[in-house]
Amino acid sequence: MKVTWTLQDGGTRTADVAPGTNMMEAAVANGINGVVGECGGCLSCATCHVYVADDWADKTGGPEDFEDAMLDATEAERKATSRLSCQIVADDSLDGLHLIVPTP
């Protein structure tokens, strides 16, 4: 499946992502600046914060309770479409997903 990130500098990058891969892993593997994933996807650092593009928010769903609490600790502003990218897992229904890397 394909995922597009809007980068902090306003540019975009699109990459193929294998089903079952979380978006933090995909971002790190593709050199997306601003997505760090210090905890390795263990839901304990909030350094993989992204905004889901408005037209994709319903498809990715909202955060579960613990993720919701972690989003309060993000460096960048929290928005209605904020997610921790380690909690979004690639599957065919997300082909074409668009994520925005926040600027702190």
JSON list of C-alpha atoms in Angstrom, two decimals:
[
{"chain": "A", "resi": 1, "resn": "MET", "atom": "CA", "xyz": [0.00, 0.00, 0.00]},
{"chain": "A", "resi": 2, "resn": "LYS", "atom": "CA", "xyz": [1.08, 3.60, -0.49]},
{"chain": "A", "resi": 3, "resn": "VAL", "atom": "CA", "xyz": [1.37, 6.24, 2.23]},
{"chain": "A", "resi": 4, "resn": "THR", "atom": "CA", "xyz": [2.10, 9.93, 1.71]},
{"chain": "A", "resi": 5, "resn": "TRP", "atom": "CA", "xyz": [3.61, 12.14, 4.39]},
{"chain": "A", "resi": 6, "resn": "THR", "atom": "CA", "xyz": [3.48, 15.93, 4.28]},
{"chain": "A", "resi": 7, "resn": "LEU", "atom": "CA", "xyz": [6.87, 16.90, 5.68]},
{"chain": "A", "resi": 8, "resn": "GLN", "atom": "CA", "xyz": [7.75, 19.70, 8.09]},
{"chain": "A", "resi": 9, "resn": "ASP", "atom": "CA", "xyz": [9.19, 21.73, 5.20]},
{"chain": "A", "resi": 10, "resn": "GLY", "atom": "CA", "xyz": [5.92, 21.46, 3.25]},
{"chain": "A", "resi": 11, "resn": "GLY", "atom": "CA", "xyz": [7.19, 18.87, 0.79]},
{"chain": "A", "resi": 12, "resn": "THR", "atom": "CA", "xyz": [5.73, 15.39, 0.45]},
{"chain": "A", "resi": 13, "resn": "ARG", "atom": "CA", "xyz": [7.11, 11.89, 0.32]},
{"chain": "A", "resi": 14, "resn": "THR", "atom": "CA", "xyz": [5.22, 8.78, -0.80]},
{"chain": "A", "resi": 15, "resn": "ALA", "atom": "CA", "xyz": [6.38, 5.26, -0.03]},
{"chain": "A", "resi": 16, "resn": "ASP", "atom": "CA", "xyz": [5.21, 1.68, -0.31]},
{"chain": "A", "resi": 17, "resn": "VAL", "atom": "CA", "xyz": [4.38, 0.21, 3.10]},
{"chain": "A", "resi": 18, "resn": "ALA", "atom": "CA", "xyz": [3.87, -3.50, 3.72]},
{"chain": "A", "resi": 19, "resn": "PRO", "atom": "CA", "xyz": [0.63, -4.61, 5.39]},
{"chain": "A", "resi": 20, "resn": "GLY", "atom": "CA", "xyz": [1.13, -5.11, 9.13]},
{"chain": "A", "resi": 21, "resn": "THR", "atom": "CA", "xyz": [3.75, -2.37, 9.40]},
{"chain": "A", "resi": 22, "resn": "ASN", "atom": "CA", "xyz": [2.92, 0.49, 11.73]},
{"chain": "A", "resi": 23, "resn": "MET", "atom": "CA", "xyz": [3.27, 4.02, 10.41]},
{"chain": "A", "resi": 24, "resn": "MET", "atom": "CA", "xyz": [6.08, 4.92, 12.84]},
{"chain": "A", "resi": 25, "resn": "GLU", "atom": "CA", "xyz": [8.19, 2.04, 11.51]},
{"chain": "A", "resi": 26, "resn": "ALA", "atom": "CA", "xyz": [7.34, 3.06, 7.95]},
{"chain": "A", "resi": 27, "resn": "ALA", "atom": "CA", "xyz": [8.25, 6.70, 8.60]},
{"chain": "A", "resi": 28, "resn": "VAL", "atom": "CA", "xyz": [11.58, 5.84, 10.23]},
{"chain": "A", "resi": 29, "resn": "ALA", "atom": "CA", "xyz": [12.44, 3.35, 7.46]},
{"chain": "A", "resi": 30, "resn": "ASN", "atom": "CA", "xyz": [11.73, 6.05, 4.86]},
{"chain": "A", "resi": 31, "resn": "GLY", "atom": "CA", "xyz": [13.70, 8.81, 6.60]},
{"chain": "A", "resi": 32, "resn": "ILE", "atom": "CA", "xyz": [10.71, 10.98, 7.51]},
{"chain": "A", "resi": 33, "resn": "ASN", "atom": "CA", "xyz": [12.15, 13.77, 9.68]},
{"chain": "A", "resi": 34, "resn": "GLY", "atom": "CA", "xyz": [10.09, 14.57, 12.75]},
{"chain": "A", "resi": 35, "resn": "VAL", "atom": "CA", "xyz": [8.89, 11.01, 13.35]},
{"chain": "A", "resi": 36, "resn": "VAL", "atom": "CA", "xyz": [11.32, 9.51, 15.84]},
{"chain": "A", "resi": 37, "resn": "GLY", "atom": "CA", "xyz": [9.73, 6.62, 17.71]},
{"chain": "A", "resi": 38, "resn": "GLU", "atom": "CA", "xyz": [12.16, 6.68, 20.65]},
{"chain": "A", "resi": 39, "resn": "CYS", "atom": "CA", "xyz": [10.27, 3.88, 22.43]},
{"chain": "A", "resi": 40, "resn": "GLY", "atom": "CA", "xyz": [10.27, 1.63, 19.36]},
{"chain": "A", "resi": 41, "resn": "GLY", "atom": "CA", "xyz": [6.49, 1.62, 19.10]},
{"chain": "A", "resi": 42, "resn": "CYS", "atom": "CA", "xyz": [5.75, 0.65, 22.72]},
{"chain": "A", "resi": 43, "resn": "LEU", "atom": "CA", "xyz": [3.33, 3.56, 23.22]},
{"chain": "A", "resi": 44, "resn": "SER", "atom": "CA", "xyz": [5.48, 5.26, 25.83]},
{"chain": "A", "resi": 45, "resn": "CYS", "atom": "CA", "xyz": [7.11, 8.35, 24.28]},
{"chain": "A", "resi": 46, "resn": "ALA", "atom": "CA", "xyz": [4.79, 10.28, 21.90]},
{"chain": "A", "resi": 47, "resn": "THR", "atom": "CA", "xyz": [7.72, 11.07, 19.54]},
{"chain": "A", "resi": 48, "resn": "CYS", "atom": "CA", "xyz": [5.88, 9.58, 16.56]},
{"chain": "A", "resi": 49, "resn": "HIS", "atom": "CA", "xyz": [3.02, 12.10, 16.69]},
{"chain": "A", "resi": 50, "resn": "VAL", "atom": "CA", "xyz": [1.37, 12.83, 13.34]},
{"chain": "A", "resi": 51, "resn": "TYR", "atom": "CA", "xyz": [-1.81, 14.46, 12.09]},
{"chain": "A", "resi": 52, "resn": "VAL", "atom": "CA", "xyz": [-4.04, 12.27, 9.96]},
{"chain": "A", "resi": 53, "resn": "ALA", "atom": "CA", "xyz": [-5.30, 14.20, 6.92]},
{"chain": "A", "resi": 54, "resn": "ASP", "atom": "CA", "xyz": [-8.94, 15.15, 7.46]},
{"chain": "A", "resi": 55, "resn": "ASP", "atom": "CA", "xyz": [-10.23, 12.91, 4.67]},
{"chain": "A", "resi": 56, "resn": "TRP", "atom": "CA", "xyz": [-8.53, 9.88, 6.29]},
{"chain": "A", "resi": 57, "resn": "ALA", "atom": "CA", "xyz": [-9.46, 10.46, 9.94]},
{"chain": "A", "resi": 58, "resn": "ASP", "atom": "CA", "xyz": [-12.59, 8.27, 9.84]},
{"chain": "A", "resi": 59, "resn": "LYS", "atom": "CA", "xyz": [-10.68, 5.42, 8.21]},
{"chain": "A", "resi": 60, "resn": "THR", "atom": "CA", "xyz": [-7.88, 5.36, 10.79]},
{"chain": "A", "resi": 61, "resn": "GLY", "atom": "CA", "xyz": [-10.24, 5.87, 13.71]},
{"chain": "A", "resi": 62, "resn": "GLY", "atom": "CA", "xyz": [-9.45, 7.74, 16.88]},
{"chain": "A", "resi": 63, "resn": "PRO", "atom": "CA", "xyz": [-6.98, 6.95, 19.62]},
{"chain": "A", "resi": 64, "resn": "GLU", "atom": "CA", "xyz": [-7.67, 4.37, 22.33]},
{"chain": "A", "resi": 65, "resn": "ASP", "atom": "CA", "xyz": [-7.56, 5.57, 25.95]},
{"chain": "A", "resi": 66, "resn": "PHE", "atom": "CA", "xyz": [-3.82, 5.16, 26.61]},
{"chain": "A", "resi": 67, "resn": "GLU", "atom": "CA", "xyz": [-2.84, 6.67, 23.27]},
{"chain": "A", "resi": 68, "resn": "ASP", "atom": "CA", "xyz": [-5.24, 9.53, 23.99]},
{"chain": "A", "resi": 69, "resn": "ALA", "atom": "CA", "xyz": [-3.44, 10.21, 27.28]},
{"chain": "A", "resi": 70, "resn": "MET", "atom": "CA", "xyz": [-0.03, 10.03, 25.58]},
{"chain": "A", "resi": 71, "resn": "LEU", "atom": "CA", "xyz": [-1.14, 12.60, 23.00]},
{"chain": "A", "resi": 72, "resn": "ASP", "atom": "CA", "xyz": [-1.30, 15.15, 25.82]},
{"chain": "A", "resi": 73, "resn": "ALA", "atom": "CA", "xyz": [2.52, 14.89, 26.03]},
{"chain": "A", "resi": 74, "resn": "THR", "atom": "CA", "xyz": [3.34, 15.68, 22.40]},
{"chain": "A", "resi": 75, "resn": "GLU", "atom": "CA", "xyz": [5.81, 18.44, 21.60]},
{"chain": "A", "resi": 76, "resn": "ALA", "atom": "CA", "xyz": [3.65, 19.85, 18.79]},
{"chain": "A", "resi": 77, "resn": "GLU", "atom": "CA", "xyz": [0.10, 21.10, 19.19]},
{"chain": "A", "resi": 78, "resn": "ARG", "atom": "CA", "xyz": [-2.49, 18.38, 19.63]},
{"chain": "A", "resi": 79, "resn": "LYS", "atom": "CA", "xyz": [-5.30, 18.52, 17.08]},
{"chain": "A", "resi": 80, "resn": "ALA", "atom": "CA", "xyz": [-8.52, 16.57, 16.53]},
{"chain": "A", "resi": 81, "resn": "THR", "atom": "CA", "xyz": [-6.72, 14.32, 14.02]},
{"chain": "A", "resi": 82, "resn": "SER", "atom": "CA", "xyz": [-3.60, 13.74, 16.14]},
{"chain": "A", "resi": 83, "resn": "ARG", "atom": "CA", "xyz": [-2.43, 10.14, 16.40]},
{"chain": "A", "resi": 84, "resn": "LEU", "atom": "CA", "xyz": [0.69, 8.32, 17.45]},
{"chain": "A", "resi": 85, "resn": "SER", "atom": "CA", "xyz": [1.85, 6.76, 14.21]},
{"chain": "A", "resi": 86, "resn": "CYS", "atom": "CA", "xyz": [2.96, 3.58, 16.00]},
{"chain": "A", "resi": 87, "resn": "GLN", "atom": "CA", "xyz": [-0.71, 2.86, 16.60]},
{"chain": "A", "resi": 88, "resn": "ILE", "atom": "CA", "xyz": [-1.77, 3.03, 12.94]},
{"chain": "A", "resi": 89, "resn": "VAL", "atom": "CA", "xyz": [-1.11, -0.30, 11.24]},
{"chain": "A", "resi": 90, "resn": "ALA", "atom": "CA", "xyz": [-1.02, -0.64, 7.46]},
{"chain": "A", "resi": 91, "resn": "ASP", "atom": "CA", "xyz": [-3.73, -2.67, 5.79]},
{"chain": "A", "resi": 92, "resn": "ASP", "atom": "CA", "xyz": [-5.41, -2.56, 2.39]},
{"chain": "A", "resi": 93, "resn": "SER", "atom": "CA", "xyz": [-8.16, -0.22, 3.64]},
{"chain": "A", "resi": 94, "resn": "LEU", "atom": "CA", "xyz": [-5.50, 2.46, 4.25]},
{"chain": "A", "resi": 95, "resn": "ASP", "atom": "CA", "xyz": [-3.96, 2.40, 0.77]},
{"chain": "A", "resi": 96, "resn": "GLY", "atom": "CA", "xyz": [-3.31, 6.05, -0.12]},
{"chain": "A", "resi": 97, "resn": "LEU", "atom": "CA", "xyz": [-3.18, 7.19, 3.53]},
{"chain": "A", "resi": 98, "resn": "HIS", "atom": "CA", "xyz": [-1.99, 10.77, 4.02]},
{"chain": "A", "resi": 99, "resn": "LEU", "atom": "CA", "xyz": [-0.18, 11.74, 7.24]},
{"chain": "A", "resi": 100, "resn": "ILE", "atom": "CA", "xyz": [1.14, 15.17, 8.19]},
{"chain": "A", "resi": 101, "resn": "VAL", "atom": "CA", "xyz": [4.28, 15.54, 10.29]},
{"chain": "A", "resi": 102, "resn": "PRO", "atom": "CA", "xyz": [3.70, 18.33, 12.83]},
{"chain": "A", "resi": 103, "resn": "THR", "atom": "CA", "xyz": [6.13, 21.19, 13.33]},
{"chain": "A", "resi": 104, "resn": "PRO", "atom": "CA", "xyz": [7.00, 21.68, 17.00]}
]
